């Protein structure tokens, strides 16, 4: 069984300040983990992924995430928020291999205040 | 490289009708996934096709069905439409079944009136 919990449904930051979007997971298998971003009325875009290589993963648009097995966390961070970062972010867990389906978190809406 | 394309972008149907949504995966991708994103419910997994076969199915009634064609494109059919079927339907593709990251289309917005 697997699950993913995004700890905040809404996060509000000022432009230029750091962003932290929190994600905890549980998985019976060694998981792959992903972050996706969805801008209004758009599909989902892959930001970054962890697939058992380096625990610190760098993604697009300055985002990165760190896989912490002991804390079962995969938090998404960015040093300085930009107005264009305002969107909804989804944390996703997937067992590596096989026909198991992936599990999406409920999403975190990021608001960036000018 | 062309991304995942979905058609139509918007679809309005009357309750009880049938809707057909289409998805073309990225060239070389053999797996196609369908998700429903209804307001307030997040992304709900619908169906997963790989190499022309249905591999997994979410908790949706049988009136949600689909298929994958030999060219790996896919169709999602929703029969006997209900008002609560109104949602954004997203299709994603990946190059293999190991789920190393999907590429999503922009979705089809289905409105049932």
mmCIF file of N, CA, C and O in Angstrom, chain A residues 10-83:
data_model
loop_
_atom_site.group_PDB
_atom_site.id
_atom_site.type_symbol
_atom_site.label_atom_id
_atom_site.label_comp_id
_atom_site.label_asym_id
_atom_site.label_seq_id
_atom_site.Cartn_x
_atom_site.Cartn_y
_atom_site.Cartn_z
ATOM 1 N N UNK A 10 -2.831 25.172 1.155
ATOM 2 C CA UNK A 10 -2.502 26.491 0.609
ATOM 3 C C UNK A 10 -1.230 26.996 1.272
ATOM 4 O O UNK A 10 -1.050 26.847 2.483
ATOM 5 N N UNK A 11 -0.347 27.605 0.455
ATOM 6 C CA UNK A 11 0.848 28.261 0.975
ATOM 7 C C UNK A 11 0.935 29.638 0.309
ATOM 8 O O UNK A 11 0.756 29.762 -0.903
ATOM 9 N N UNK A 12 1.201 30.630 1.130
ATOM 10 C CA UNK A 12 1.305 31.992 0.615
ATOM 11 C C UNK A 12 2.676 32.544 0.980
ATOM 12 O O UNK A 12 3.076 32.480 2.147
ATOM 13 N N UNK A 13 3.405 33.058 -0.021
ATOM 14 C CA UNK A 13 4.729 33.631 0.217
ATOM 15 C C UNK A 13 4.823 34.955 -0.523
ATOM 16 O O UNK A 13 4.091 35.204 -1.486
ATOM 17 N N UNK A 14 5.732 35.779 -0.081
ATOM 18 C CA UNK A 14 6.010 37.031 -0.785
ATOM 19 C C UNK A 14 7.040 36.768 -1.878
ATOM 20 O O UNK A 14 7.907 35.895 -1.752
ATOM 21 N N UNK A 15 6.907 37.520 -2.956
ATOM 22 C CA UNK A 15 7.862 37.396 -4.058
ATOM 23 C C UNK A 15 9.279 37.622 -3.526
ATOM 24 O O UNK A 15 9.524 38.540 -2.738
ATOM 25 N N UNK A 16 10.205 36.739 -3.937
ATOM 26 C CA UNK A 16 11.588 36.874 -3.502
ATOM 27 C C UNK A 16 11.928 36.118 -2.232
ATOM 28 O O UNK A 16 13.098 36.025 -1.868
ATOM 29 N N UNK A 17 10.937 35.571 -1.546
ATOM 30 C CA UNK A 17 11.191 34.792 -0.327
ATOM 31 C C UNK A 17 11.170 33.295 -0.650
ATOM 32 O O UNK A 17 10.663 32.882 -1.692
ATOM 33 N N UNK A 18 11.729 32.475 0.265
ATOM 34 C CA UNK A 18 11.810 31.032 -0.020
ATOM 35 C C UNK A 18 10.435 30.358 -0.040
ATOM 36 O O UNK A 18 9.494 30.790 0.624
ATOM 37 N N UNK A 19 10.396 29.274 -0.804
ATOM 38 C CA UNK A 19 9.195 28.451 -0.901
ATOM 39 C C UNK A 19 9.480 27.076 -0.304
ATOM 40 O O UNK A 19 10.541 26.489 -0.550
ATOM 41 N N UNK A 20 8.545 26.587 0.517
ATOM 42 C CA UNK A 20 8.622 25.224 1.057
ATOM 43 C C UNK A 20 7.251 24.588 0.936
ATOM 44 O O UNK A 20 6.294 25.054 1.540
ATOM 45 N N UNK A 21 7.153 23.541 0.144
ATOM 46 C CA UNK A 21 5.917 22.768 0.021
ATOM 47 C C UNK A 21 6.218 21.364 0.539
ATOM 48 O O UNK A 21 7.117 20.693 0.044
ATOM 49 N N UNK A 22 5.421 20.937 1.539
ATOM 50 C CA UNK A 22 5.763 19.719 2.263
ATOM 51 C C UNK A 22 4.998 18.501 1.753
ATOM 52 O O UNK A 22 3.812 18.581 1.438
ATOM 53 N N UNK A 23 5.717 17.385 1.720
ATOM 54 C CA UNK A 23 5.128 16.138 1.245
ATOM 55 C C UNK A 23 5.700 14.977 2.044
ATOM 56 O O UNK A 23 6.920 14.824 2.134
ATOM 57 N N UNK A 24 4.839 14.176 2.647
ATOM 58 C CA UNK A 24 5.238 12.929 3.292
ATOM 59 C C UNK A 24 4.618 11.766 2.536
ATOM 60 O O UNK A 24 3.522 11.886 1.983
ATOM 61 N N UNK A 25 5.277 10.643 2.546
ATOM 62 C CA UNK A 25 4.790 9.499 1.773
ATOM 63 C C UNK A 25 4.916 8.234 2.602
ATOM 64 O O UNK A 25 5.642 8.182 3.596
ATOM 65 N N UNK A 26 4.188 7.223 2.192
ATOM 66 C CA UNK A 26 4.420 5.873 2.694
ATOM 67 C C UNK A 26 4.322 4.920 1.520
ATOM 68 O O UNK A 26 3.502 5.127 0.612
ATOM 69 N N UNK A 27 5.172 3.921 1.534
ATOM 70 C CA UNK A 27 5.194 2.976 0.423
ATOM 71 C C UNK A 27 5.792 1.660 0.890
ATOM 72 O O UNK A 27 6.778 1.649 1.625
ATOM 73 N N UNK A 28 5.175 0.578 0.465
ATOM 74 C CA UNK A 28 5.706 -0.750 0.788
ATOM 75 C C UNK A 28 6.909 -1.091 -0.086
ATOM 76 O O UNK A 28 7.651 -2.016 0.196
ATOM 77 N N UNK A 29 7.064 -0.379 -1.153
ATOM 78 C CA UNK A 29 8.149 -0.633 -2.082
ATOM 79 C C UNK A 29 9.124 0.526 -2.036
ATOM 80 O O UNK A 29 8.826 1.584 -1.493
ATOM 81 N N UNK A 30 10.283 0.327 -2.615
ATOM 82 C CA UNK A 30 11.203 1.445 -2.780
ATOM 83 C C UNK A 30 10.591 2.381 -3.818
ATOM 84 O O UNK A 30 10.443 2.029 -4.972
ATOM 85 N N UNK A 31 10.203 3.577 -3.395
ATOM 86 C CA UNK A 31 9.370 4.392 -4.277
ATOM 87 C C UNK A 31 10.162 5.286 -5.225
ATOM 88 O O UNK A 31 11.312 5.608 -4.992
ATOM 89 N N UNK A 32 9.478 5.687 -6.283
ATOM 90 C CA UNK A 32 9.892 6.847 -7.055
ATOM 91 C C UNK A 32 8.975 7.990 -6.622
ATOM 92 O O UNK A 32 7.801 7.770 -6.327
ATOM 93 N N UNK A 33 9.517 9.184 -6.577
ATOM 94 C CA UNK A 33 8.741 10.333 -6.110
ATOM 95 C C UNK A 33 8.863 11.466 -7.119
ATOM 96 O O UNK A 33 9.935 11.664 -7.708
ATOM 97 N N UNK A 34 7.792 12.202 -7.271
ATOM 98 C CA UNK A 34 7.739 13.256 -8.280
ATOM 99 C C UNK A 34 7.039 14.482 -7.696
ATOM 100 O O UNK A 34 6.206 14.379 -6.810
ATOM 101 N N UNK A 35 7.364 15.626 -8.278
ATOM 102 C CA UNK A 35 6.573 16.831 -8.085
ATOM 103 C C UNK A 35 6.125 17.330 -9.450
ATOM 104 O O UNK A 35 6.936 17.416 -10.390
ATOM 105 N N UNK A 36 4.817 17.648 -9.530
ATOM 106 C CA UNK A 36 4.242 18.230 -10.737
ATOM 107 C C UNK A 36 3.657 19.592 -10.401
ATOM 108 O O UNK A 36 3.215 19.824 -9.274
ATOM 109 N N UNK A 37 3.615 20.461 -11.405
ATOM 110 C CA UNK A 37 2.998 21.775 -11.237
ATOM 111 C C UNK A 37 1.871 21.910 -12.268
ATOM 112 O O UNK A 37 1.986 21.425 -13.393
ATOM 113 N N UNK A 38 0.787 22.536 -11.828
ATOM 114 C CA UNK A 38 -0.349 22.774 -12.719
ATOM 115 C C UNK A 38 -0.736 24.240 -12.646
ATOM 116 O O UNK A 38 -1.211 24.702 -11.601
ATOM 117 N N UNK A 39 -0.526 24.950 -13.744
ATOM 118 C CA UNK A 39 -1.001 26.324 -13.813
ATOM 119 C C UNK A 39 -2.476 26.314 -14.202
ATOM 120 O O UNK A 39 -2.965 25.345 -14.788
ATOM 121 N N UNK A 40 -3.201 27.380 -13.883
ATOM 122 C CA UNK A 40 -4.654 27.400 -14.117
ATOM 123 C C UNK A 40 -5.021 27.001 -15.543
ATOM 124 O O UNK A 40 -4.428 27.484 -16.512
ATOM 125 N N UNK A 41 -5.995 26.105 -15.634
ATOM 126 C CA UNK A 41 -6.518 25.630 -16.921
ATOM 127 C C UNK A 41 -5.467 24.972 -17.794
ATOM 128 O O UNK A 41 -5.582 24.975 -19.023
ATOM 129 N N UNK A 42 -4.446 24.418 -17.180
ATOM 130 C CA UNK A 42 -3.404 23.724 -17.932
ATOM 131 C C UNK A 42 -3.267 22.294 -17.426
ATOM 132 O O UNK A 42 -3.772 21.933 -16.358
ATOM 133 N N UNK A 43 -2.543 21.480 -18.201
ATOM 134 C CA UNK A 43 -2.211 20.142 -17.723
ATOM 135 C C UNK A 43 -1.096 20.205 -16.694
ATOM 136 O O UNK A 43 -0.675 21.278 -16.270
ATOM 137 N N UNK A 44 -0.622 19.038 -16.284
ATOM 138 C CA UNK A 44 0.434 18.968 -15.271
ATOM 139 C C UNK A 44 1.801 18.887 -15.946
ATOM 140 O O UNK A 44 1.986 18.179 -16.933
ATOM 141 N N UNK A 45 2.759 19.579 -15.358
ATOM 142 C CA UNK A 45 4.120 19.583 -15.891
ATOM 143 C C UNK A 45 5.044 18.981 -14.838
ATOM 144 O O UNK A 45 4.985 19.359 -13.661
ATOM 145 N N UNK A 46 5.915 18.083 -15.264
ATOM 146 C CA UNK A 46 6.854 17.470 -14.333
ATOM 147 C C UNK A 46 7.921 18.479 -13.928
ATOM 148 O O UNK A 46 8.599 19.069 -14.762
ATOM 149 N N UNK A 47 8.050 18.687 -12.609
ATOM 150 C CA UNK A 47 9.071 19.591 -12.073
ATOM 151 C C UNK A 47 10.383 18.849 -11.823
ATOM 152 O O UNK A 47 11.451 19.317 -12.178
ATOM 153 N N UNK A 48 10.269 17.709 -11.148
ATOM 154 C CA UNK A 48 11.458 16.923 -10.822
ATOM 155 C C UNK A 48 11.028 15.529 -10.380
ATOM 156 O O UNK A 48 9.859 15.291 -10.095
ATOM 157 N N UNK A 49 12.029 14.618 -10.356
ATOM 158 C CA UNK A 49 11.717 13.258 -9.941
ATOM 159 C C UNK A 49 12.894 12.649 -9.188
ATOM 160 O O UNK A 49 14.058 12.964 -9.461
ATOM 161 N N UNK A 50 12.575 11.791 -8.237
ATOM 162 C CA UNK A 50 13.562 11.012 -7.509
ATOM 163 C C UNK A 50 13.355 9.549 -7.861
ATOM 164 O O UNK A 50 12.245 9.029 -7.706
ATOM 165 N N UNK A 51 14.423 8.897 -8.327
ATOM 166 C CA UNK A 51 14.294 7.480 -8.707
ATOM 167 C C UNK A 51 15.470 6.691 -8.157
ATOM 168 O O UNK A 51 16.089 5.903 -8.862
ATOM 169 N N UNK A 52 15.791 6.877 -6.883
ATOM 170 C CA UNK A 52 16.812 6.141 -6.120
ATOM 171 C C UNK A 52 18.234 6.470 -6.526
ATOM 172 O O UNK A 52 19.131 5.680 -6.267
ATOM 173 N N UNK A 53 18.445 7.594 -7.122
ATOM 174 C CA UNK A 53 19.809 8.056 -7.386
ATOM 175 C C UNK A 53 20.155 9.076 -6.284
ATOM 176 O O UNK A 53 19.981 8.797 -5.122
ATOM 177 N N UNK A 54 20.623 10.256 -6.626
ATOM 178 C CA UNK A 54 20.968 11.258 -5.628
ATOM 179 C C UNK A 54 19.733 11.672 -4.844
ATOM 180 O O UNK A 54 18.638 11.805 -5.395
ATOM 181 N N UNK A 55 19.897 11.877 -3.542
ATOM 182 C CA UNK A 55 18.739 12.212 -2.700
ATOM 183 C C UNK A 55 18.313 13.660 -2.864
ATOM 184 O O UNK A 55 17.167 13.993 -2.579
ATOM 185 N N UNK A 56 19.220 14.524 -3.287
ATOM 186 C CA UNK A 56 18.852 15.912 -3.571
ATOM 187 C C UNK A 56 18.639 16.028 -5.077
ATOM 188 O O UNK A 56 19.557 15.823 -5.869
ATOM 189 N N UNK A 57 17.424 16.362 -5.431
ATOM 190 C CA UNK A 57 17.044 16.380 -6.842
ATOM 191 C C UNK A 57 16.791 17.805 -7.279
ATOM 192 O O UNK A 57 16.034 18.529 -6.628
ATOM 193 N N UNK A 58 17.404 18.183 -8.370
ATOM 194 C CA UNK A 58 17.178 19.524 -8.905
ATOM 195 C C UNK A 58 16.219 19.421 -10.084
ATOM 196 O O UNK A 58 16.327 18.519 -10.922
ATOM 197 N N UNK A 59 15.264 20.363 -10.121
ATOM 198 C CA UNK A 59 14.282 20.350 -11.181
ATOM 199 C C UNK A 59 14.335 21.613 -12.011
ATOM 200 O O UNK A 59 15.309 22.358 -11.994
ATOM 201 N N UNK A 60 13.237 21.841 -12.701
ATOM 202 C CA UNK A 60 13.180 23.024 -13.553
ATOM 203 C C UNK A 60 12.785 24.249 -12.743
ATOM 204 O O UNK A 60 12.250 24.127 -11.630
ATOM 205 N N UNK A 61 13.045 25.419 -13.299
ATOM 206 C CA UNK A 61 12.629 26.695 -12.710
ATOM 207 C C UNK A 61 13.178 26.930 -11.301
ATOM 208 O O UNK A 61 12.558 27.632 -10.510
ATOM 209 N N UNK A 62 14.325 26.360 -11.003
ATOM 210 C CA UNK A 62 14.971 26.610 -9.726
ATOM 211 C C UNK A 62 14.460 25.803 -8.552
ATOM 212 O O UNK A 62 14.879 26.013 -7.413
ATOM 213 N N UNK A 63 13.546 24.887 -8.783
ATOM 214 C CA UNK A 63 13.019 24.054 -7.705
ATOM 215 C C UNK A 63 13.945 22.874 -7.428
ATOM 216 O O UNK A 63 14.633 22.381 -8.328
ATOM 217 N N UNK A 64 13.955 22.428 -6.193
ATOM 218 C CA UNK A 64 14.641 21.209 -5.831
ATOM 219 C C UNK A 64 13.896 20.521 -4.695
ATOM 220 O O UNK A 64 13.061 21.133 -4.032
ATOM 221 N N UNK A 65 14.191 19.245 -4.512
ATOM 222 C CA UNK A 65 13.554 18.471 -3.452
ATOM 223 C C UNK A 65 14.565 17.481 -2.904
ATOM 224 O O UNK A 65 15.445 17.004 -3.624
ATOM 225 N N UNK A 66 14.425 17.189 -1.609
ATOM 226 C CA UNK A 66 15.330 16.249 -0.973
ATOM 227 C C UNK A 66 14.562 15.039 -0.470
ATOM 228 O O UNK A 66 13.574 15.182 0.264
ATOM 229 N N UNK A 67 15.000 13.866 -0.876
ATOM 230 C CA UNK A 67 14.408 12.614 -0.414
ATOM 231 C C UNK A 67 15.039 12.250 0.932
ATOM 232 O O UNK A 67 16.258 12.073 1.027
ATOM 233 N N UNK A 68 14.208 12.164 1.964
ATOM 234 C CA UNK A 68 14.691 11.787 3.297
ATOM 235 C C UNK A 68 13.952 10.528 3.727
ATOM 236 O O UNK A 68 12.803 10.594 4.191
ATOM 237 N N UNK A 69 14.634 9.409 3.591
ATOM 238 C CA UNK A 69 13.991 8.124 3.873
ATOM 239 C C UNK A 69 13.603 8.018 5.348
ATOM 240 O O UNK A 69 12.532 7.509 5.690
ATOM 241 N N UNK A 70 14.471 8.501 6.240
ATOM 242 C CA UNK A 70 14.197 8.370 7.675
ATOM 243 C C UNK A 70 12.965 9.165 8.087
ATOM 244 O O UNK A 70 12.266 8.800 9.029
ATOM 245 N N UNK A 71 12.686 10.240 7.381
ATOM 246 C CA UNK A 71 11.526 11.066 7.686
ATOM 247 C C UNK A 71 10.364 10.806 6.722
ATOM 248 O O UNK A 71 9.323 11.437 6.856
ATOM 249 N N UNK A 72 10.562 9.928 5.779
ATOM 250 C CA UNK A 72 9.594 9.647 4.696
ATOM 251 C C UNK A 72 9.046 10.947 4.129
ATOM 252 O O UNK A 72 7.827 11.141 4.006
ATOM 253 N N UNK A 73 9.962 11.842 3.785
ATOM 254 C CA UNK A 73 9.542 13.143 3.262
ATOM 255 C C UNK A 73 10.206 13.429 1.924
ATOM 256 O O UNK A 73 11.262 12.862 1.590
ATOM 257 N N UNK A 74 9.574 14.304 1.181
ATOM 258 C CA UNK A 74 10.096 14.719 -0.127
ATOM 259 C C UNK A 74 9.614 16.154 -0.348
ATOM 260 O O UNK A 74 8.806 16.435 -1.211
ATOM 261 N N UNK A 75 10.116 17.061 0.470
ATOM 262 C CA UNK A 75 9.658 18.455 0.431
ATOM 263 C C UNK A 75 10.244 19.200 -0.765
ATOM 264 O O UNK A 75 11.417 19.016 -1.113
ATOM 265 N N UNK A 76 9.452 20.080 -1.325
ATOM 266 C CA UNK A 76 9.851 20.883 -2.493
ATOM 267 C C UNK A 76 10.256 22.272 -2.017
ATOM 268 O O UNK A 76 9.534 22.893 -1.225
ATOM 269 N N UNK A 77 11.385 22.766 -2.496
ATOM 270 C CA UNK A 77 11.862 24.077 -2.080
ATOM 271 C C UNK A 77 12.329 24.896 -3.277
ATOM 272 O O UNK A 77 12.663 24.353 -4.339
ATOM 273 N N UNK A 78 12.337 26.206 -3.049
ATOM 274 C CA UNK A 78 12.901 27.133 -4.023
ATOM 275 C C UNK A 78 13.409 28.328 -3.234
ATOM 276 O O UNK A 78 12.711 28.826 -2.352
ATOM 277 N N UNK A 79 14.621 28.794 -3.512
ATOM 278 C CA UNK A 79 15.197 29.852 -2.670
ATOM 279 C C UNK A 79 14.444 31.184 -2.750
ATOM 280 O O UNK A 79 14.360 31.905 -1.755
ATOM 281 N N UNK A 80 13.897 31.485 -3.933
ATOM 282 C CA UNK A 80 13.289 32.799 -4.114
ATOM 283 C C UNK A 80 12.079 32.668 -5.029
ATOM 284 O O UNK A 80 12.200 32.302 -6.198
ATOM 285 N N UNK A 81 10.905 32.975 -4.498
ATOM 286 C CA UNK A 81 9.669 32.806 -5.268
ATOM 287 C C UNK A 81 9.519 33.889 -6.318
ATOM 288 O O UNK A 81 9.860 35.067 -6.094
ATOM 289 N N UNK A 82 8.961 33.473 -7.441
ATOM 290 C CA UNK A 82 8.653 34.397 -8.534
ATOM 291 C C UNK A 82 7.147 34.374 -8.752
ATOM 292 O O UNK A 82 6.482 33.370 -8.467
ATOM 293 N N UNK A 83 6.627 35.478 -9.251
ATOM 294 C CA UNK A 83 5.179 35.553 -9.473
ATOM 295 C C UNK A 83 4.683 34.394 -10.348
ATOM 296 O O UNK A 83 3.585 33.873 -10.133
#
